[in-house]
mmCIF file of C-alpha atoms and ligand atoms in Angstrom:
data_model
loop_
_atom_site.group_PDB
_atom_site.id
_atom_site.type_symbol
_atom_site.label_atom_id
_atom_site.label_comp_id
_atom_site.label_asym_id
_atom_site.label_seq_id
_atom_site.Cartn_x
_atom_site.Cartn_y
_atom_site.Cartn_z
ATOM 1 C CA UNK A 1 97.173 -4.308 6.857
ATOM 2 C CA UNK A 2 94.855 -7.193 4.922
ATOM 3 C CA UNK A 3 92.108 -5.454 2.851
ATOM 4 C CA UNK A 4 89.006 -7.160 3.261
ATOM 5 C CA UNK A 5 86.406 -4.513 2.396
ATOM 6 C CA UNK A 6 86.867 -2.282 -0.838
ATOM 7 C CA UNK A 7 85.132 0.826 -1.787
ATOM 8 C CA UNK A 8 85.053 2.434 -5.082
ATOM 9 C CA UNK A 9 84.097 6.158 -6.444
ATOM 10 C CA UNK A 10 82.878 5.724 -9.448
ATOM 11 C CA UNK A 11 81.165 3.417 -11.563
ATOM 12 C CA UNK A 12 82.334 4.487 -15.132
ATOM 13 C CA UNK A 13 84.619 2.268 -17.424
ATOM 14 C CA UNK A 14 87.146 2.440 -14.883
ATOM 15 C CA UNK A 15 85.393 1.994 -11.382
ATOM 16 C CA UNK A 16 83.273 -0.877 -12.655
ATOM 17 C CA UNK A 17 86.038 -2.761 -14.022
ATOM 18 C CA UNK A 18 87.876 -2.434 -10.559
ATOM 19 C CA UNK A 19 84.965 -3.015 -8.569
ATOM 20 C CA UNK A 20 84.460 -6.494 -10.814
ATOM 21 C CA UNK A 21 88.255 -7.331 -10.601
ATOM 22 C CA UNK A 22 87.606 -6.721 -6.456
ATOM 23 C CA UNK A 23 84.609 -9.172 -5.900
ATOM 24 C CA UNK A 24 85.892 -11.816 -8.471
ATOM 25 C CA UNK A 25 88.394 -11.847 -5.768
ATOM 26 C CA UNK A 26 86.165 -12.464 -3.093
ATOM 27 C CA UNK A 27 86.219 -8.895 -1.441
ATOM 28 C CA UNK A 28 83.129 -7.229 -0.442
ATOM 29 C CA UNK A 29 82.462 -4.300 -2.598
ATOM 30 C CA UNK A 30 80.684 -1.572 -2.195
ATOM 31 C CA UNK A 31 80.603 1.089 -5.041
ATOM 32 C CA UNK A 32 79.649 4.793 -4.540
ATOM 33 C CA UNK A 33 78.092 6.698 -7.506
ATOM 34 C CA UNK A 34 76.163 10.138 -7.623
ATOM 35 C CA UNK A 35 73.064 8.779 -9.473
ATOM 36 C CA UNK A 36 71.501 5.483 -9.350
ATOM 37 C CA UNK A 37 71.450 5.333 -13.357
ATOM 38 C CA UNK A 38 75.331 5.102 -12.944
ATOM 39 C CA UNK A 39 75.717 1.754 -10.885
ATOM 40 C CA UNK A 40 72.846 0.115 -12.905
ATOM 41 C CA UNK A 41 75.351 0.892 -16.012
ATOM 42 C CA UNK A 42 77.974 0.018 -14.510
ATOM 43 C CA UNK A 43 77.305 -3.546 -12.974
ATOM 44 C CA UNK A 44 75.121 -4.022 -15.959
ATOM 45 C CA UNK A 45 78.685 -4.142 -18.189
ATOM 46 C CA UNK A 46 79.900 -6.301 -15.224
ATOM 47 C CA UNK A 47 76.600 -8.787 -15.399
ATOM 48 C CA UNK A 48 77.496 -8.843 -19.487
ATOM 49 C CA UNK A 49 81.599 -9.483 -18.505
ATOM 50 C CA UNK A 50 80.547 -12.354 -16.245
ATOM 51 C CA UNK A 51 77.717 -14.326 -17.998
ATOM 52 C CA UNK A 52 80.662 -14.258 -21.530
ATOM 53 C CA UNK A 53 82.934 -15.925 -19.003
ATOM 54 C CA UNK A 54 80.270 -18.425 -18.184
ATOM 55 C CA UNK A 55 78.938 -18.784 -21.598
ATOM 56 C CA UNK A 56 83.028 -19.543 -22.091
ATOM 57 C CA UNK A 57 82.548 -22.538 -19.598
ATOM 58 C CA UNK A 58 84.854 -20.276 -17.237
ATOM 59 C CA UNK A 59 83.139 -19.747 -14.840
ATOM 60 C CA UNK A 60 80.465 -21.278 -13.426
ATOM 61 C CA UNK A 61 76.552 -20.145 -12.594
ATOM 62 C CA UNK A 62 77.418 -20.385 -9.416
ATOM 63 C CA UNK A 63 80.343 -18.644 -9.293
ATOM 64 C CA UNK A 64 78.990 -15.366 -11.436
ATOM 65 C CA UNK A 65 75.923 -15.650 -8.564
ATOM 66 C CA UNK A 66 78.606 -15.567 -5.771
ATOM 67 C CA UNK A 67 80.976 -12.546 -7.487
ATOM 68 C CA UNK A 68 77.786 -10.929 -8.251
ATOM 69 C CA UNK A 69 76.779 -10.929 -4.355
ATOM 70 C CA UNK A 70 79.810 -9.559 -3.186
ATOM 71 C CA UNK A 71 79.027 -6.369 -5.181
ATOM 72 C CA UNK A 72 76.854 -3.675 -3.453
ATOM 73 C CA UNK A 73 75.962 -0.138 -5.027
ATOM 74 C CA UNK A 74 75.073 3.225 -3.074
ATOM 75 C CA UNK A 75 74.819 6.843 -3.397
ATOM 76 C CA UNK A 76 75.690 7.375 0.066
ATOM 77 C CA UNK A 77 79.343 7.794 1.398
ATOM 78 C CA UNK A 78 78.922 7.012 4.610
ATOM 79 C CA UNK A 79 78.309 3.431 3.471
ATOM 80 C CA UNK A 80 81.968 3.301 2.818
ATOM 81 C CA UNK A 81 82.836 3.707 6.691
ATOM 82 C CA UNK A 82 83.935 0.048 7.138
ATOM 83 C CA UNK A 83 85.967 -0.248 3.896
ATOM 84 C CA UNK A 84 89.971 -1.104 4.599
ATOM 85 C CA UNK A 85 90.703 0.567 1.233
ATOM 86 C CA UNK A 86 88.528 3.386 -0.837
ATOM 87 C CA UNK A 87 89.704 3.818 -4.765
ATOM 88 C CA UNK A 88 88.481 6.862 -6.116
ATOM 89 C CA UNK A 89 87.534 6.360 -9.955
ATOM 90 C CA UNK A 90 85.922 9.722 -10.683
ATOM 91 C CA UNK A 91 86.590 12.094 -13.534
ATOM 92 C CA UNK A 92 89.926 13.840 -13.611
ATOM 93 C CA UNK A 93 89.056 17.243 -11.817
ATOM 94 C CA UNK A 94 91.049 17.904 -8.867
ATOM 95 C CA UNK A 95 88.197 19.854 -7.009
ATOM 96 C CA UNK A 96 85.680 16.902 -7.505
ATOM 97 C CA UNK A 97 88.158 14.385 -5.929
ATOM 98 C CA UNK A 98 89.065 16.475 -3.070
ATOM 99 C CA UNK A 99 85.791 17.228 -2.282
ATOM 100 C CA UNK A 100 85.087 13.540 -1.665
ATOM 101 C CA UNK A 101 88.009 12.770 -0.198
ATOM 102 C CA UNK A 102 87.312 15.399 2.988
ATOM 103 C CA UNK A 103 84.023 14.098 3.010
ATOM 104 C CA UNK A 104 85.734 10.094 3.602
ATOM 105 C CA UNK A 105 87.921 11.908 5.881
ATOM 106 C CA UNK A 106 85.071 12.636 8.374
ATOM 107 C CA UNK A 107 83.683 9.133 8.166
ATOM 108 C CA UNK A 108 86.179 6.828 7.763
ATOM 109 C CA UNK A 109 88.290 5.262 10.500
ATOM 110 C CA UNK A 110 92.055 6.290 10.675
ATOM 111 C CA UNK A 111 93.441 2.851 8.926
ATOM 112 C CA UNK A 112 91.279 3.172 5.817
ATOM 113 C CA UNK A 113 93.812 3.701 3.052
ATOM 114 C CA UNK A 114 92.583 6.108 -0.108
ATOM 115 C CA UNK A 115 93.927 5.350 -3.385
ATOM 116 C CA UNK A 116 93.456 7.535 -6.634
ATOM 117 C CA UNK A 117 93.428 6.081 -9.964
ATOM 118 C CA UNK A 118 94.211 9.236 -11.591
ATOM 119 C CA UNK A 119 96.481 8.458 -14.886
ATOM 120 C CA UNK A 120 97.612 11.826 -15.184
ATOM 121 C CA UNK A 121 97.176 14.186 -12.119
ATOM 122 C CA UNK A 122 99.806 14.434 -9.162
ATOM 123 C CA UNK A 123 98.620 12.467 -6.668
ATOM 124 C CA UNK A 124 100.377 14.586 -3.456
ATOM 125 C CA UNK A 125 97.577 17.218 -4.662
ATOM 126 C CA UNK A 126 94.831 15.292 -3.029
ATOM 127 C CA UNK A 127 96.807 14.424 0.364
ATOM 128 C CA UNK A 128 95.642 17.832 2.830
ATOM 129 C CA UNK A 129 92.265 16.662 1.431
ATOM 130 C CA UNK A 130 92.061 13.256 2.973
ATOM 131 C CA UNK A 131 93.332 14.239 6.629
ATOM 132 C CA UNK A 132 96.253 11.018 6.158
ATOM 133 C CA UNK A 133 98.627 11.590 3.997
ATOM 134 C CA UNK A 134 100.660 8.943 4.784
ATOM 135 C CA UNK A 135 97.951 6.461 3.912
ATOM 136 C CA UNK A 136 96.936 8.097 0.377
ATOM 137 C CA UNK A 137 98.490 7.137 -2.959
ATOM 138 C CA UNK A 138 97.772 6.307 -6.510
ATOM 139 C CA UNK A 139 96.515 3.121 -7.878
ATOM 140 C CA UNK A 140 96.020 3.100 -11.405
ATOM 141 C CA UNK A 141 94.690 0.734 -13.283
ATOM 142 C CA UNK A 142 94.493 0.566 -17.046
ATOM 143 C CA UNK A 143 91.309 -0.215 -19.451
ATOM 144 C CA UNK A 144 89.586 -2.900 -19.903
ATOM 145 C CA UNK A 145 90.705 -3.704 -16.343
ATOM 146 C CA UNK A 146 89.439 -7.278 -16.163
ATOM 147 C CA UNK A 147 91.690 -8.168 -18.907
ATOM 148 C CA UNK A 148 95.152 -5.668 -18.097
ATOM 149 C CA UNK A 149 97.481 -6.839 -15.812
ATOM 150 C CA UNK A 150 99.292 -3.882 -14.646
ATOM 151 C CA UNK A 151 98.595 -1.837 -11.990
ATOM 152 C CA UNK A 152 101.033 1.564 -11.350
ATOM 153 C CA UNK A 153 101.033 1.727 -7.815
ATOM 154 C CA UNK A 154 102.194 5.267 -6.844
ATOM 155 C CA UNK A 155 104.070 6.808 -3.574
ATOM 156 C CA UNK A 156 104.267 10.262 -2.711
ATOM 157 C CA UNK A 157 106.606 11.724 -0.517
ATOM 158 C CA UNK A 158 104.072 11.364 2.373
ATOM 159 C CA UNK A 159 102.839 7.890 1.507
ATOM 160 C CA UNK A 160 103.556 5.281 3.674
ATOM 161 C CA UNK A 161 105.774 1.848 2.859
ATOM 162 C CA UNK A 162 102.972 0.465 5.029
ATOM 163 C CA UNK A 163 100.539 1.635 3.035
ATOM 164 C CA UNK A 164 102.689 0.593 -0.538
ATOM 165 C CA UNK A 165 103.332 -2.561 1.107
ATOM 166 C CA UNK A 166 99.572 -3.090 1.930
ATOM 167 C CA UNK A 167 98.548 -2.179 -1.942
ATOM 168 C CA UNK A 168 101.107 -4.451 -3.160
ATOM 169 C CA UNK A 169 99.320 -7.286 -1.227
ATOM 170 C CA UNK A 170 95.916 -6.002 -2.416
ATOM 171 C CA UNK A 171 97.366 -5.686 -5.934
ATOM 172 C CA UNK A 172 98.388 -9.577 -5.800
ATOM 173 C CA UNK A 173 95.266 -10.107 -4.036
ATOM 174 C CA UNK A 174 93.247 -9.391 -7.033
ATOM 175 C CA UNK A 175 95.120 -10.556 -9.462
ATOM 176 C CA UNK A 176 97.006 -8.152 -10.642
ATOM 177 C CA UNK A 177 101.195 -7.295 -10.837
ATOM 178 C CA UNK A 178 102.003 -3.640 -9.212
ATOM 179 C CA UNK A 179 104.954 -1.935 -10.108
ATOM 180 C CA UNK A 180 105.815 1.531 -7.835
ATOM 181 C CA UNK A 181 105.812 4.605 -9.420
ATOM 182 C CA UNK A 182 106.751 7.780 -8.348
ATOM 183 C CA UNK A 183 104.510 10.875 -7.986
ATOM 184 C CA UNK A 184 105.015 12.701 -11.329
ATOM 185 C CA UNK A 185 102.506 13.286 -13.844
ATOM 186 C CA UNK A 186 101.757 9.975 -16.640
ATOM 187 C CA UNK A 187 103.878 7.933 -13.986
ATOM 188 C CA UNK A 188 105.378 5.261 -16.073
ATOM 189 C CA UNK A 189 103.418 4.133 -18.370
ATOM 190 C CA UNK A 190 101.646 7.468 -19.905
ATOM 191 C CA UNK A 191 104.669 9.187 -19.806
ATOM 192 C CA UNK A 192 105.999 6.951 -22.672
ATOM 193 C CA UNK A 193 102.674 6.260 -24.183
ATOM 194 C CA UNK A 194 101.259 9.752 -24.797
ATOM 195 C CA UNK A 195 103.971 10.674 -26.715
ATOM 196 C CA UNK A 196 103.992 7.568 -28.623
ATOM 197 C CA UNK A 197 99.822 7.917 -29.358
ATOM 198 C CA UNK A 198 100.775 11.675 -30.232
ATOM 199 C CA UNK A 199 103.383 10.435 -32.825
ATOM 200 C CA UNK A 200 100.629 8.621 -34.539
ATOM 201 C CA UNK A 201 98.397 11.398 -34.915
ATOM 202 C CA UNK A 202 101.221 13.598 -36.186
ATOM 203 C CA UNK A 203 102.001 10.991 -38.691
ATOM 204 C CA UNK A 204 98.672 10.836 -39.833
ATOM 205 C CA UNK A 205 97.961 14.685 -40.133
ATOM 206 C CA UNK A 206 101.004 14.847 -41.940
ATOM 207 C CA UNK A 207 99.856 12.528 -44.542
ATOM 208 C CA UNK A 208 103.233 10.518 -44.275
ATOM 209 C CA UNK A 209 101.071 7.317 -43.941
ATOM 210 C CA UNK A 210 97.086 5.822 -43.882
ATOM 211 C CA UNK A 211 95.385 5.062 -40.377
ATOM 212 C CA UNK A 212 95.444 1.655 -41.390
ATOM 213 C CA UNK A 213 98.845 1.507 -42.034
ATOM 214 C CA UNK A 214 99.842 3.196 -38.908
ATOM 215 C CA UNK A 215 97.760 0.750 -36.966
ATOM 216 C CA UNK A 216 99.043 -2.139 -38.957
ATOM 217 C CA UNK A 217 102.808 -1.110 -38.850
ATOM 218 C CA UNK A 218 102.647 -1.308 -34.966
ATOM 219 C CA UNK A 219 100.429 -4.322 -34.761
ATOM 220 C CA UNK A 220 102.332 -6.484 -37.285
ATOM 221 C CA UNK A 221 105.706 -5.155 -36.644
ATOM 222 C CA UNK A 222 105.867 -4.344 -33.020
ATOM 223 C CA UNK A 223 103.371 -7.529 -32.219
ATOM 224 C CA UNK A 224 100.878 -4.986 -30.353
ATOM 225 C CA UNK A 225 97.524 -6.217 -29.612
ATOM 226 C CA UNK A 226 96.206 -2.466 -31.175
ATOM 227 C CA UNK A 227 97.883 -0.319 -33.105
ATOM 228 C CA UNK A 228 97.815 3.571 -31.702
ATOM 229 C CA UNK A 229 94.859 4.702 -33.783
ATOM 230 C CA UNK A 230 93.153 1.826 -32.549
ATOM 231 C CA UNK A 231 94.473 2.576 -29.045
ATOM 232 C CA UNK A 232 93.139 6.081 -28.947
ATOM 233 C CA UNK A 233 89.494 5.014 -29.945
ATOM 234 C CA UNK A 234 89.054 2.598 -27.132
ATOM 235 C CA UNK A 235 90.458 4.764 -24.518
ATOM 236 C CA UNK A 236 88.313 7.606 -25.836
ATOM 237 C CA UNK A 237 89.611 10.891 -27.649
ATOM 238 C CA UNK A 238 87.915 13.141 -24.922
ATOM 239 C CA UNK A 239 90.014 10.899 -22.434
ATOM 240 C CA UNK A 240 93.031 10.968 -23.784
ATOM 241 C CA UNK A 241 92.847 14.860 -25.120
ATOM 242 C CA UNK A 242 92.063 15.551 -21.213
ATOM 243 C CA UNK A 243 95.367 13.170 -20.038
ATOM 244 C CA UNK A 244 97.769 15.034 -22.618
ATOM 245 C CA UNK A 245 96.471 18.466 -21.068
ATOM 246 C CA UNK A 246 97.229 17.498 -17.744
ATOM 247 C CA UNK A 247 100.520 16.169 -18.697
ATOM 248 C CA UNK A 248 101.199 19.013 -21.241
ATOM 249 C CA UNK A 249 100.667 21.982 -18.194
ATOM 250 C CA UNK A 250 102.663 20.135 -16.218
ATOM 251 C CA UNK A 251 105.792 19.776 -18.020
ATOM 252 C CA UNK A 252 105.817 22.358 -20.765
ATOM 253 C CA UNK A 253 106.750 20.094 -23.283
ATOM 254 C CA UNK A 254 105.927 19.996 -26.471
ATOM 255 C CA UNK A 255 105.692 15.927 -27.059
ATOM 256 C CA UNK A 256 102.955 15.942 -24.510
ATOM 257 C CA UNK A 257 100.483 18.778 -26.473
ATOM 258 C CA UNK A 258 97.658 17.345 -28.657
ATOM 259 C CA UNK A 259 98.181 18.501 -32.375
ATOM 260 C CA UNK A 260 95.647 20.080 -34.210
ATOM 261 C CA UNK A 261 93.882 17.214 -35.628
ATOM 262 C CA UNK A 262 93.318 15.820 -32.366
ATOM 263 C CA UNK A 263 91.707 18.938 -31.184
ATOM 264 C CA UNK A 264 89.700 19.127 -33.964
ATOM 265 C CA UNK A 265 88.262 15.344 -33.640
ATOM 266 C CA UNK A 266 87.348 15.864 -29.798
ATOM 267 C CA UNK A 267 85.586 19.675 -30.995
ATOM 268 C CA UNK A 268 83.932 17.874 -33.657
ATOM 269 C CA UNK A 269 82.601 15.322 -31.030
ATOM 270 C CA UNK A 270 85.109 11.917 -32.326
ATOM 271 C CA UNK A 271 85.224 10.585 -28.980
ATOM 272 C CA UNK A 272 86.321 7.233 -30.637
ATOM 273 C CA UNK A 273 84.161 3.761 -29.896
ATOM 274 C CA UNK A 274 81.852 5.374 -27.352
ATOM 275 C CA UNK A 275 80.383 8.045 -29.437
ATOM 276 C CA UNK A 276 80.590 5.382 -32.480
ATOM 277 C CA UNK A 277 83.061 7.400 -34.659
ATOM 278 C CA UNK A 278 86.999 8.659 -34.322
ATOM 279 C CA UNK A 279 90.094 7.463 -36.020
ATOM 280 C CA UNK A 280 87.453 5.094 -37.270
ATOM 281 C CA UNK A 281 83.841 4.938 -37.982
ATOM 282 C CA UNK A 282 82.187 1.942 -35.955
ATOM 283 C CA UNK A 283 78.520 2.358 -37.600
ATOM 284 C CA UNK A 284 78.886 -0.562 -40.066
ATOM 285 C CA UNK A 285 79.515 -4.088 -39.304
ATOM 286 C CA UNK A 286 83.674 -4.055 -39.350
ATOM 287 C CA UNK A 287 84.935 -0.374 -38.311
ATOM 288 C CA UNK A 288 86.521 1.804 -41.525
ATOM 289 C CA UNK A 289 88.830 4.798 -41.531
ATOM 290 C CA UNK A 290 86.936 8.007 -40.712
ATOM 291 C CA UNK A 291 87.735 10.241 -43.707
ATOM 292 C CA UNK A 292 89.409 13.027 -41.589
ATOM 293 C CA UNK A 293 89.927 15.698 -44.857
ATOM 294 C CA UNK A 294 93.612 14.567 -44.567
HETATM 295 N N1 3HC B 1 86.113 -5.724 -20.819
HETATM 296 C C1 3HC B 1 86.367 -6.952 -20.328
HETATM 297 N N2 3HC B 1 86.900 -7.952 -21.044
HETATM 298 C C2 3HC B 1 87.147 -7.703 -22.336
HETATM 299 C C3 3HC B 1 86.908 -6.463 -22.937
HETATM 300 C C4 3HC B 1 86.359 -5.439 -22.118
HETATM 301 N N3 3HC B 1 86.117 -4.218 -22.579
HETATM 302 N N4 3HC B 1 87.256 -6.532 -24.241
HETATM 303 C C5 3HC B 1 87.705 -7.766 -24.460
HETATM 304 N N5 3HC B 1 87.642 -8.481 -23.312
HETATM 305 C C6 3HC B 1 88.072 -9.869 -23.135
HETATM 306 C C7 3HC B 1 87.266 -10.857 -23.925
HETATM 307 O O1 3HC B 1 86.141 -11.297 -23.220
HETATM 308 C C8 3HC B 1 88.263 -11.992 -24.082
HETATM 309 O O2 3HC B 1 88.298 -12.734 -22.883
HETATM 310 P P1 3HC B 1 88.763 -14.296 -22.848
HETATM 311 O O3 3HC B 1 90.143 -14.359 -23.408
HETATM 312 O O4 3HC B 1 88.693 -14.642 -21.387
HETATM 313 O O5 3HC B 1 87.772 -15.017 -23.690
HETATM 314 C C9 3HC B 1 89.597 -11.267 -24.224
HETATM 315 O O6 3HC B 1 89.386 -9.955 -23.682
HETATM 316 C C10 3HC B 1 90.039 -11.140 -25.666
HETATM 317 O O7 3HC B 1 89.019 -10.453 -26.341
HETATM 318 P P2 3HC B 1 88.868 -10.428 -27.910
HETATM 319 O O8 3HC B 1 89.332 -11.724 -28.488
HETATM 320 O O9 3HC B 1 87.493 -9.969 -28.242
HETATM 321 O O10 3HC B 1 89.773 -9.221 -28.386
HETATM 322 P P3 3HC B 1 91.338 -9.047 -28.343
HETATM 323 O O11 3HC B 1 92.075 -10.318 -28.375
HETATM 324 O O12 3HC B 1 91.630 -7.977 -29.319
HETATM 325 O O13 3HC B 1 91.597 -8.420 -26.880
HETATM 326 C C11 3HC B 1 91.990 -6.456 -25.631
HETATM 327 C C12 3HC B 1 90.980 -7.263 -26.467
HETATM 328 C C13 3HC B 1 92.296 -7.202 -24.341
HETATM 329 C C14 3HC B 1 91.303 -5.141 -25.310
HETATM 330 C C15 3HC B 1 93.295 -6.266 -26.480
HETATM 331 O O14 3HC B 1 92.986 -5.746 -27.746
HETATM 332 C C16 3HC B 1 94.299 -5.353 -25.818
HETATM 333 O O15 3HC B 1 95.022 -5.742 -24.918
HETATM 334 N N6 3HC B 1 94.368 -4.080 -26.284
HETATM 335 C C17 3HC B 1 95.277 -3.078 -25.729
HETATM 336 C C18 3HC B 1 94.622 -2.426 -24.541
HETATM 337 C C19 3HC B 1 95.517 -1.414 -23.918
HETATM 338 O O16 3HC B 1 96.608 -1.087 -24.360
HETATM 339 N N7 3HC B 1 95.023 -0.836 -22.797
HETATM 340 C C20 3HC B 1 95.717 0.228 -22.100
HETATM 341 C C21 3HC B 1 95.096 1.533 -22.476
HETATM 342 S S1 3HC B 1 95.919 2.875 -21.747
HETATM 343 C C22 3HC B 1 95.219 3.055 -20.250
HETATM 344 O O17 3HC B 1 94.289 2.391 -19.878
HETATM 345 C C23 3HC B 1 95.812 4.111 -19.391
HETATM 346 C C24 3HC B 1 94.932 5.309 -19.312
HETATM 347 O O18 3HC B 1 95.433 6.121 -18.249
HETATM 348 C C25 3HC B 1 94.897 6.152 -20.588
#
């Protein structure tokens, strides 16, 4: 099946850089949030994304005018009736999800294909809840999606290779290169990262090396755009605390559970950039190391 029409849940980091990588490709967009506040946030980041590209020469005005048209905000679900493809984007609780996925279930025509970009939880878990379980499965992107390539596109043992076959297209579509997944926990990619990102910390609450150090040693020898510290500021210490949980229940094993520090940092409220301190502090002009008591 050819998506035409996309819906999104959620217009957080996540769902507005989906919904923007959706209507740069020409797709009509429609983006479902619980309070108004939400999508002017959200497509404000987008509006900020699109006029850098055209103060970069580009895109044009024209062009930012035209992606910018494509995108439509709403706080009501049933404006998502005509969409060939809903991606939820909300936060990672399993109740929350379902409960909007039954909800689709009554409005939506029988084609419309639902797609979860969980990173962490088991996608089969949502399938009773959206009455076609061969046309669910995960789709998860990574941040800042504009800029990341990859998308982990995940089949459950009820998911269609109609439905995989139709992401894939949708996938290319937007610009983006899908590689299947299967339906456990971190997928691919977060199953080797987290314990990577976990390393770090554990190296740094050992005191075996500086957060600097750690960051540069990856960066400089490994050629990674961010070093791990780095890493786990911009995707958010609450985020990434919540993914290692998830993973951690899951398997029972012990290079998926957050170490003390890490604990400590999210209790202490060092989300990372968005609450303007973590690894690092990001009050002054360059960030600095966060003196952490190690
Ligand atoms: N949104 C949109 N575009 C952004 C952006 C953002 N938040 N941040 C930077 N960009 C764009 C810039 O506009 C610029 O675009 P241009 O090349 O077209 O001019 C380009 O990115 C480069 O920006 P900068 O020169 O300012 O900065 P960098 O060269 O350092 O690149 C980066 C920024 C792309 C974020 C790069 O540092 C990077 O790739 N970092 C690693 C990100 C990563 O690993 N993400 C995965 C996280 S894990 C995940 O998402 C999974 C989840 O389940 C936990």
């Amino acid at each position: 099946m050819s998506i035409e029409k996309v819906g999104v849940l959620g217009c957080g980091l996540m769902g507005s850089g989906i919904a923007q990588v959706c209507a740069q490709a020409g797709l009509k967009t429609m983006v479902k949030e619980i309070d108004q506040k939400f999508i002017d946030k959200g497509f404000g980041v987008i509006n900020k994304n699109l006029q850098r590209a055209a103060d970069k020469g580009k895109i044009t005005g024209e062009k930012k005018d035209e992606i910018l048209s494509n995108l439509k905000g709403t706080l009501e679900f049933e404006d998502l009736k005509d969409c060939d493809l809903i991606i939820e984007a909300v936060p990672e609780l399993l109740d929350v999800k379902n409960g909007m996925y039954s909800t689709l279930a009554g409005i939506c025509p029988e084609k419309t294909i639902f797609a979860s970009n969980t990173s962490s939880l088991t996608v089969v878990a949502m399938a009773a809840a959206t009455g076609r379980p061969d046309r669910l499965c995960g789709m998860h992107f990574f941040n800042p999606v504009p800029m990341m390539r990859l998308v982990e596109v995940v089949k459950t043992i009820a998911t269609s290779q109609e439905t995989i076959d139709s992401c894939f297209e949708f996938c290319r579509k937007i610009g983006k290169s899908p590689i299947l997944a299967k339906d456990r926990s971190g997928f691919i990619v977060n199953r080797l990262l987290i314990p990577y990102m976990l390393d770090a910390i554990t190296v740094l609450e050992e005191g075996l090396a500086s957060t600097e150090d750690i960051d540069k040693g990856i960066m400089l020898g490994l050629n990674h755009p961010m070093g791990p510290l780095t890493l786990a500021d911009f995707v958010g210490l609450d985020t990434f605390i919540e993914v290692c949980d998830i993973m951690f229940n899951e398997f029972h094993e012990k290079r998926f559970s957050a170490p003390p520090l890490l604990k400590k940092m999210v209790l202490a409220g060092y989300y990372g950039r968005k609450s303007g301190k973590g690894f690092y502090d990001y009050s002054g002009e360059k960030p600095v190391p966060t003196d952490l008591g190690i």
